[in-house]
Amino acid sequence: MDRLGQRPARPERRGGGISGGSGGGMGRDPKSAFGVGDHGDGELDKKALAVRIGKIAGICALVLALIGSAAVIISYNMISIPSANAAFQAESSFVYYAGGKKEVGRFQAGDQNRDALSVDEMPALVKDAAVAAEDRSFYENNGIDLKGIARTLFSNATTGSQGGASTITQQYVKNLYLSQERTYSRKVKEAVISLKISRQKSKDEILTGYLNTVYFGRGAYGVQAAAKTYFRKSAQDLDIKEAAALTAILNNPNGFDPEKAGADAGGTELLGRYQYVLKGMGELKSQGKALSDYDEATLEKSKAALPKFPKPKADSRLGGQKGHALTLVKNELKSLKNENGEPLFTEEEIDSKGLKVTTTLSAKAMKTAEDAVTDVRPEDKKAYNEKNEKNALHVGAATVDVKTGALKGFYGGQDYLQSQINWAANGGMAGSTMKPFTMAAALDAGYSLKDTWTGEGGMEIPGTDLVVRNSGQSDADPTGHSYGKHVTGIKAMEESINTSFVEMSQALPNNHRDVWEQAVKAGIPPMEQSAKDAPADYRSMPAYSPDMDPTDYLVTLGKAQVSPINMANSFATIANGGVRNTVHIVSKVVDAEGNVKYEWNQRDGEERAMSEDAADDTSYALQQVVKDGTGRSAGVIAQPAAGKTGTATMGSGDESYVSSAWFAGYTPQLATAVMYVRGTGNGRLDGWLDSYYGASYPAETWAAIMGELTDDMDLEEFPEPAWMDGEAPEDGHDPSLIVTPTPTPTPSEDCSKKDERKGLCIPIEEPEETQSPSDGATDGDPGEGTTPDESESTDPEVTETACDWFGDCESSSPPADGNNGGGNNDTGTAEGATQ
């Protein structure tokens, strides 16, 4: 207001003010919004504007920083350290031969090969190489690399990639706690968890964890697995060149594989990375950060060339017999129970909890079995035929420690990678290898070795229309050889006389049921439906025999399918004075922390299966089989031996044929069983193999195995026979033959190795070749000392019917040589055994 009290007139706006004047009002300067007036000085206006913008930008940056800090704080508090990925906590479980030093193989989850080391076990040299290769600021940084993150963000924004360098701590976190996806959210989590881990764990713990989880290529996770994979040694044994090479490979595990780089490894990219690592190790040394001791001269010399990498082996983790062995081990581990009947080990624990499993297996016994089969079996018969499975010849063999039941070695047949059937555990028709259990049952029932049994063929089975025949059937003698009306038990065992053992079985208090029970007690598992009648703690390989039926009245002739492992253990029972030990393959299990989780107890499953006297007398009869009977080809080894041949047939009439050939036997130390089968386990051997009796290929294979395994053992004799003679439960079996005394040894230049070790020299009596389709391979004396006619020991022509050689078509009687045609029934027809 002026001094007159009047308000001054308001100036007119340019450009048309609110009064609507045309051009008289004052226009609004857009710069006024920023506090800059129109003073006619453009340069001053620009400076003022810049200052103002700078202030606003600073305020915005501060706000954003505060927001970012708040976000970091919130993220740090909200993101917790998660549980470690199960895959990266997994450790391979190792399986060792007896003694716990030489590796059989390993169990591992999927294809991941892991073996973690503790902080103290992790070699300092490897730690230095890893820091030089992957994170030279490792000891200074707080777990994250801010510059690296910035570079990664810029690269991601400009190129679209989502990769980036990380510290060792970040890599460890990514491996152990996070997925392998490449997203910003994971990178944030990785950084936060890395910060937390760096505060909670020592640098040594982080570095050890990283080296236990990082991937080195070739399926190896962790430096211990990598050292074994690339250099076939433990990480503790790596030299400076090998340690540098392994950590150099970390940069590109697949691309830097020395095998893929070509023959001239020195010209590959790996060499440059390797030299970079060595240079970094030198820097660590000069800065006083090295944990191990190495000098400059060694480093410089090492740079010249990569270490020598052994040629990688083919993936043999399960190849050959390894897969069969590991399967047996896993099956047994899964079968073990605690005192509450609960499983001791789950499959997950077996595969991924770092167990150390010591087995009973001997590397020598495993190799010996494989070599023996390879040497003896016909070269033109394949173990595996992908195009025609029926034309495959399978050999199963197993060796068991007589005194403990420990499985020392086996041969499962073809390479595990070709077929997973283990013929040492799968088995086939047992044939006449079942007869010793009939004799043991008879002896314990009150009979003696000198008691007599019918040796004539053509024995009728009461209540049926079946006829039992002996070996050597022909057109003239369809029921086979006649060894006389009365033969001793010893003679019956020597010649494998079918009629004698069927009569012996029928003369027992509970008939064939006593034979079945004796075999089960000795170590042959029953069929699953009858398992309730087996000992409560019974374990075997496999757990059941598919057709070991207590109602089979011809069980003595061996229709049941039995595995060589169980057969070997059952024969070991006889050799062990009648005490059965549970056959087993696992002796000790230690967990990843070194705690013993399981150890074999010798009393576990130990049971008296027959009296000691019955065992010694049965053993004496089996010794005569090797000395004078069908198993003479097994008597060439340097130890006393006992055993039984077995040649099983199946089918009836025109359809009958030989389906398996066996030899099972023992020395005082070891018991071994060998089985030859074809196709799916019940294919035809006669007419396909040049010799298809238990006395031929199986007995020769047995001798090759046992000769090698027992040759350097101390000589050990069998117990003398007890000559049991109790109250026979049935009359009509009085001795009618006197056992011929053993001849006094006479000196001879033709001396066997066994006799030489005993200090004796006895002329070697070579077994005569027999062509009868059974294990009753006699070289004469089918009754009154006469030699069989030529026609009785001649191979049948292919055009002749099987009835002419394997049975009476009209009567459908059991086949010769301890075989009931795969299961004769009351209607007079024989059913073939099925797998």
PDB file of C-alpha atoms in Angstrom, residues 636-827:
ATOM      1  CA  VAL A 636      44.819-134.200  -8.909  1.00  0.00           C
ATOM      2  CA  ILE A 637      45.123-131.375  -6.382  1.00  0.00           C
ATOM      3  CA  ALA A 638      47.785-131.330  -3.654  1.00  0.00           C
ATOM      4  CA  GLN A 639      45.343-131.637  -0.736  1.00  0.00           C
ATOM      5  CA  PRO A 640      43.050-134.464   0.332  1.00  0.00           C
ATOM      6  CA  ALA A 641      39.772-133.983  -1.505  1.00  0.00           C
ATOM      7  CA  ALA A 642      36.166-135.126  -1.320  1.00  0.00           C
ATOM      8  CA  GLY A 643      33.309-134.373  -3.662  1.00  0.00           C
ATOM      9  CA  LYS A 644      30.350-135.388  -5.756  1.00  0.00           C
ATOM     10  CA  THR A 645      29.465-135.134  -9.418  1.00  0.00           C
ATOM     11  CA  GLY A 646      26.008-134.203 -10.611  1.00  0.00           C
ATOM     12  CA  THR A 647      24.423-134.352 -14.041  1.00  0.00           C
ATOM     13  CA  ALA A 648      20.767-133.324 -14.026  1.00  0.00           C
ATOM     14  CA  THR A 649      18.227-134.080 -16.712  1.00  0.00           C
ATOM     15  CA  MET A 650      14.789-132.679 -17.222  1.00  0.00           C
ATOM     16  CA  GLY A 651      11.780-133.597 -19.250  1.00  0.00           C
ATOM     17  CA  SER A 652      10.611-137.133 -19.943  1.00  0.00           C
ATOM     18  CA  GLY A 653      10.495-139.602 -22.721  1.00  0.00           C
ATOM     19  CA  ASP A 654      11.529-138.223 -26.084  1.00  0.00           C
ATOM     20  CA  GLU A 655      11.814-134.752 -24.547  1.00  0.00           C
ATOM     21  CA  SER A 656      14.321-135.537 -21.798  1.00  0.00           C
ATOM     22  CA  TYR A 657      17.778-133.988 -21.951  1.00  0.00           C
ATOM     23  CA  VAL A 658      20.762-132.995 -19.803  1.00  0.00           C
ATOM     24  CA  SER A 659      20.203-129.527 -18.339  1.00  0.00           C
ATOM     25  CA  SER A 660      23.059-129.047 -15.885  1.00  0.00           C
ATOM     26  CA  ALA A 661      26.392-130.517 -14.890  1.00  0.00           C
ATOM     27  CA  TRP A 662      28.020-130.122 -11.468  1.00  0.00           C
ATOM     28  CA  PHE A 663      30.965-130.886  -9.300  1.00  0.00           C
ATOM     29  CA  ALA A 664      30.852-129.908  -5.629  1.00  0.00           C
ATOM     30  CA  GLY A 665      33.597-130.801  -3.210  1.00  0.00           C
ATOM     31  CA  TYR A 666      36.029-129.680  -0.584  1.00  0.00           C
ATOM     32  CA  THR A 667      39.375-129.980   1.109  1.00  0.00           C
ATOM     33  CA  PRO A 668      39.674-129.592   4.890  1.00  0.00           C
ATOM     34  CA  GLN A 669      40.038-125.827   4.307  1.00  0.00           C
ATOM     35  CA  LEU A 670      37.814-124.787   1.397  1.00  0.00           C
ATOM     36  CA  ALA A 671      34.625-125.941  -0.310  1.00  0.00           C
ATOM     37  CA  THR A 672      33.882-125.155  -3.951  1.00  0.00           C
ATOM     38  CA  ALA A 673      30.934-125.869  -6.219  1.00  0.00           C
ATOM     39  CA  VAL A 674      30.982-125.542 -10.018  1.00  0.00           C
ATOM     40  CA  MET A 675      27.913-125.607 -12.250  1.00  0.00           C
ATOM     41  CA  TYR A 676      27.542-125.575 -16.044  1.00  0.00           C
ATOM     42  CA  VAL A 677      24.177-124.589 -17.541  1.00  0.00           C
ATOM     43  CA  ARG A 678      22.984-123.160 -20.829  1.00  0.00           C
ATOM     44  CA  GLY A 679      20.622-120.466 -22.062  1.00  0.00           C
ATOM     45  CA  THR A 680      18.172-119.391 -19.378  1.00  0.00           C
ATOM     46  CA  GLY A 681      19.475-122.083 -17.032  1.00  0.00           C
ATOM     47  CA  ASN A 682      17.699-125.145 -18.329  1.00  0.00           C
ATOM     48  CA  GLY A 683      18.929-125.374 -21.916  1.00  0.00           C
ATOM     49  CA  ARG A 684      20.163-128.594 -23.465  1.00  0.00           C
ATOM     50  CA  LEU A 685      23.810-129.512 -22.869  1.00  0.00           C
ATOM     51  CA  ASP A 686      23.939-132.964 -24.465  1.00  0.00           C
ATOM     52  CA  GLY A 687      24.572-132.816 -28.181  1.00  0.00           C
ATOM     53  CA  TRP A 688      25.799-129.229 -27.765  1.00  0.00           C
ATOM     54  CA  LEU A 689      28.792-129.701 -25.471  1.00  0.00           C
ATOM     55  CA  ASP A 690      31.271-132.354 -26.479  1.00  0.00           C
ATOM     56  CA  SER A 691      31.182-133.675 -22.903  1.00  0.00           C
ATOM     57  CA  TYR A 692      28.286-132.863 -20.646  1.00  0.00           C
ATOM     58  CA  TYR A 693      28.872-134.825 -17.425  1.00  0.00           C
ATOM     59  CA  GLY A 694      29.756-133.490 -14.015  1.00  0.00           C
ATOM     60  CA  ALA A 695      32.919-135.592 -14.172  1.00  0.00           C
ATOM     61  CA  SER A 696      34.254-133.607 -17.142  1.00  0.00           C
ATOM     62  CA  TYR A 697      34.206-129.803 -17.432  1.00  0.00           C
ATOM     63  CA  PRO A 698      32.811-129.108 -13.931  1.00  0.00           C
ATOM     64  CA  ALA A 699      35.281-131.422 -12.161  1.00  0.00           C
ATOM     65  CA  GLU A 700      38.185-130.075 -14.199  1.00  0.00           C
ATOM     66  CA  THR A 701      37.166-126.499 -13.407  1.00  0.00           C
ATOM     67  CA  TRP A 702      36.886-127.400  -9.730  1.00  0.00           C
ATOM     68  CA  ALA A 703      40.386-128.878  -9.753  1.00  0.00           C
ATOM     69  CA  ALA A 704      41.793-125.768 -11.469  1.00  0.00           C
ATOM     70  CA  ILE A 705      40.261-123.533  -8.789  1.00  0.00           C
ATOM     71  CA  MET A 706      41.086-125.642  -5.759  1.00  0.00           C
ATOM     72  CA  GLY A 707      44.538-126.613  -6.947  1.00  0.00           C
ATOM     73  CA  GLU A 708      45.591-122.970  -7.201  1.00  0.00           C
ATOM     74  CA  LEU A 709      43.956-121.917  -3.924  1.00  0.00           C
ATOM     75  CA  THR A 710      45.211-124.793  -1.753  1.00  0.00           C
ATOM     76  CA  ASP A 711      48.593-125.505  -3.327  1.00  0.00           C
ATOM     77  CA  ASP A 712      50.503-123.396  -0.773  1.00  0.00           C
ATOM     78  CA  MET A 713      48.369-124.333   2.224  1.00  0.00           C
ATOM     79  CA  ASP A 714      49.698-126.631   4.915  1.00  0.00           C
ATOM     80  CA  LEU A 715      48.655-130.194   4.390  1.00  0.00           C
ATOM     81  CA  GLU A 716      45.607-131.050   6.473  1.00  0.00           C
ATOM     82  CA  GLU A 717      44.009-134.474   6.672  1.00  0.00           C
ATOM     83  CA  PHE A 718      40.346-135.368   6.954  1.00  0.00           C
ATOM     84  CA  PRO A 719      39.130-136.991  10.176  1.00  0.00           C
ATOM     85  CA  GLU A 720      39.024-140.765  10.197  1.00  0.00           C
ATOM     86  CA  PRO A 721      35.569-142.272   9.534  1.00  0.00           C
ATOM     87  CA  ALA A 722      33.504-143.067  12.625  1.00  0.00           C
ATOM     88  CA  TRP A 723      31.977-146.200  11.063  1.00  0.00           C
ATOM     89  CA  MET A 724      28.601-145.474  12.635  1.00  0.00           C
ATOM     90  CA  ASP A 725      26.309-148.470  13.128  1.00  0.00           C
ATOM     91  CA  GLY A 726      23.173-147.662  15.068  1.00  0.00           C
ATOM     92  CA  GLU A 727      19.723-149.158  15.239  1.00  0.00           C
ATOM     93  CA  ALA A 728      18.502-149.192  11.648  1.00  0.00           C
ATOM     94  CA  PRO A 729      14.873-148.060  11.429  1.00  0.00           C
ATOM     95  CA  GLU A 730      14.160-150.670   8.740  1.00  0.00           C
ATOM     96  CA  ASP A 731      15.314-154.269   8.232  1.00  0.00           C
ATOM     97  CA  GLY A 732      16.718-155.725   5.042  1.00  0.00           C
ATOM     98  CA  HIS A 733      19.841-153.618   4.671  1.00  0.00           C
ATOM     99  CA  ASP A 734      22.406-155.711   6.532  1.00  0.00           C
ATOM    100  CA  PRO A 735      25.956-155.570   5.169  1.00  0.00           C
ATOM    101  CA  SER A 736      26.529-158.113   2.451  1.00  0.00           C
ATOM    102  CA  LEU A 737      29.796-156.704   1.172  1.00  0.00           C
ATOM    103  CA  ILE A 738      32.977-156.115   3.106  1.00  0.00           C
ATOM    104  CA  VAL A 739      34.739-152.830   2.447  1.00  0.00           C
ATOM    105  CA  THR A 740      37.970-153.569   0.627  1.00  0.00           C
ATOM    106  CA  PRO A 741      40.964-152.532   2.761  1.00  0.00           C
ATOM    107  CA  THR A 742      42.974-149.598   1.508  1.00  0.00           C
ATOM    108  CA  PRO A 743      46.067-150.941  -0.313  1.00  0.00           C
ATOM    109  CA  THR A 744      49.470-150.187   1.138  1.00  0.00           C
ATOM    110  CA  PRO A 745      51.172-147.418  -0.867  1.00  0.00           C
ATOM    111  CA  THR A 746      54.025-148.577  -3.022  1.00  0.00           C
ATOM    112  CA  PRO A 747      56.860-146.466  -4.372  1.00  0.00           C
ATOM    113  CA  SER A 748      56.489-145.253  -7.903  1.00  0.00           C
ATOM    114  CA  GLU A 749      58.190-142.723 -10.124  1.00  0.00           C
ATOM    115  CA  ASP A 750      54.764-141.728 -11.419  1.00  0.00           C
ATOM    116  CA  CYS A 751      53.889-139.714  -8.327  1.00  0.00           C
ATOM    117  CA  SER A 752      51.069-137.204  -7.901  1.00  0.00           C
ATOM    118  CA  LYS A 753      51.676-133.864  -6.207  1.00  0.00           C
ATOM    119  CA  LYS A 754      49.290-134.779  -3.422  1.00  0.00           C
ATOM    120  CA  ASP A 755      51.078-138.035  -2.641  1.00  0.00           C
ATOM    121  CA  GLU A 756      54.425-136.309  -2.836  1.00  0.00           C
ATOM    122  CA  ARG A 757      53.380-133.806  -0.154  1.00  0.00           C
ATOM    123  CA  LYS A 758      52.140-136.675   2.004  1.00  0.00           C
ATOM    124  CA  GLY A 759      55.429-138.454   1.583  1.00  0.00           C
ATOM    125  CA  LEU A 760      53.771-141.218  -0.418  1.00  0.00           C
ATOM    126  CA  CYS A 761      53.966-142.250  -4.013  1.00  0.00           C
ATOM    127  CA  ILE A 762      51.006-144.093  -5.463  1.00  0.00           C
ATOM    128  CA  PRO A 763      50.611-144.785  -9.175  1.00  0.00           C
ATOM    129  CA  ILE A 764      48.217-142.261 -10.659  1.00  0.00           C
ATOM    130  CA  GLU A 765      45.081-143.957 -11.876  1.00  0.00           C
ATOM    131  CA  GLU A 766      43.664-141.966 -14.764  1.00  0.00           C
ATOM    132  CA  PRO A 767      39.844-142.078 -15.001  1.00  0.00           C
ATOM    133  CA  GLU A 768      38.522-143.764 -18.073  1.00  0.00           C
ATOM    134  CA  GLU A 769      36.362-141.663 -20.339  1.00  0.00           C
ATOM    135  CA  THR A 770      32.698-142.501 -20.110  1.00  0.00           C
ATOM    136  CA  GLN A 771      29.946-141.539 -22.473  1.00  0.00           C
ATOM    137  CA  SER A 772      26.922-142.368 -20.357  1.00  0.00           C
ATOM    138  CA  PRO A 773      24.618-139.371 -20.067  1.00  0.00           C
ATOM    139  CA  SER A 774      24.967-139.040 -16.290  1.00  0.00           C
ATOM    140  CA  ASP A 775      27.516-138.537 -13.564  1.00  0.00           C
ATOM    141  CA  GLY A 776      27.538-142.266 -12.910  1.00  0.00           C
ATOM    142  CA  ALA A 777      30.584-142.477 -15.139  1.00  0.00           C
ATOM    143  CA  THR A 778      31.827-145.970 -14.418  1.00  0.00           C
ATOM    144  CA  ASP A 779      34.816-147.689 -15.862  1.00  0.00           C
ATOM    145  CA  GLY A 780      33.453-151.129 -15.285  1.00  0.00           C
ATOM    146  CA  ASP A 781      31.928-153.469 -12.740  1.00  0.00           C
ATOM    147  CA  PRO A 782      28.230-152.853 -13.217  1.00  0.00           C
ATOM    148  CA  GLY A 783      27.447-155.829 -11.030  1.00  0.00           C
ATOM    149  CA  GLU A 784      29.578-158.915 -11.293  1.00  0.00           C
ATOM    150  CA  GLY A 785      32.770-157.283 -12.527  1.00  0.00           C
ATOM    151  CA  THR A 786      31.782-157.353 -16.170  1.00  0.00           C
ATOM    152  CA  THR A 787      32.479-154.428 -18.452  1.00  0.00           C
ATOM    153  CA  PRO A 788      29.452-152.773 -20.029  1.00  0.00           C
ATOM    154  CA  ASP A 789      28.798-153.524 -23.646  1.00  0.00           C
ATOM    155  CA  GLU A 790      30.223-151.083 -26.162  1.00  0.00           C
ATOM    156  CA  SER A 791      26.725-149.882 -26.987  1.00  0.00           C
ATOM    157  CA  GLU A 792      26.204-148.796 -23.392  1.00  0.00           C
ATOM    158  CA  SER A 793      29.037-146.273 -23.477  1.00  0.00           C
ATOM    159  CA  THR A 794      28.615-144.757 -26.893  1.00  0.00           C
ATOM    160  CA  ASP A 795      27.195-141.315 -27.554  1.00  0.00           C
ATOM    161  CA  PRO A 796      23.695-141.466 -29.018  1.00  0.00           C
ATOM    162  CA  GLU A 797      23.326-140.463 -32.603  1.00  0.00           C
ATOM    163  CA  VAL A 798      21.434-137.238 -33.114  1.00  0.00           C
ATOM    164  CA  THR A 799      18.763-139.139 -35.030  1.00  0.00           C
ATOM    165  CA  GLU A 800      17.988-141.479 -32.123  1.00  0.00           C
ATOM    166  CA  THR A 801      15.259-140.594 -29.712  1.00  0.00           C
ATOM    167  CA  ALA A 802      16.051-139.327 -26.251  1.00  0.00           C
ATOM    168  CA  CYS A 803      14.016-142.215 -24.838  1.00  0.00           C
ATOM    169  CA  ASP A 804      16.765-144.574 -25.918  1.00  0.00           C
ATOM    170  CA  TRP A 805      19.210-142.780 -23.681  1.00  0.00           C
ATOM    171  CA  PHE A 806      17.318-140.965 -20.954  1.00  0.00           C
ATOM    172  CA  GLY A 807      14.435-143.181 -20.048  1.00  0.00           C
ATOM    173  CA  ASP A 808      11.589-145.517 -20.666  1.00  0.00           C
ATOM    174  CA  CYS A 809       9.095-143.575 -22.750  1.00  0.00           C
ATOM    175  CA  GLU A 810       6.251-145.821 -21.745  1.00  0.00           C
ATOM    176  CA  SER A 811       6.880-145.654 -18.023  1.00  0.00           C
ATOM    177  CA  SER A 812       8.105-142.064 -17.972  1.00  0.00           C
ATOM    178  CA  SER A 813      10.571-143.065 -15.264  1.00  0.00           C
ATOM    179  CA  PRO A 814      13.040-140.612 -13.743  1.00  0.00           C
ATOM    180  CA  PRO A 815      16.122-139.940 -15.836  1.00  0.00           C
ATOM    181  CA  ALA A 816      19.442-141.456 -14.936  1.00  0.00           C
ATOM    182  CA  ASP A 817      22.096-140.154 -12.584  1.00  0.00           C
ATOM    183  CA  GLY A 818      20.170-138.703  -9.745  1.00  0.00           C
ATOM    184  CA  ASN A 819      17.591-136.889 -11.770  1.00  0.00           C
ATOM    185  CA  ASN A 820      13.847-137.074 -11.563  1.00  0.00           C
ATOM    186  CA  GLY A 821      13.163-135.493 -14.892  1.00  0.00           C
ATOM    187  CA  GLY A 822      12.506-132.086 -13.423  1.00  0.00           C
ATOM    188  CA  GLY A 823       9.661-133.212 -11.199  1.00  0.00           C
ATOM    189  CA  ASN A 824       7.792-136.473 -11.733  1.00  0.00           C
ATOM    190  CA  ASN A 825       4.191-136.498 -10.703  1.00  0.00           C
ATOM    191  CA  ASP A 826       1.767-139.210  -9.834  1.00  0.00           C
ATOM    192  CA  THR A 827       0.425-139.480 -13.356  1.00  0.00           C
TER     193      THR A 827
END
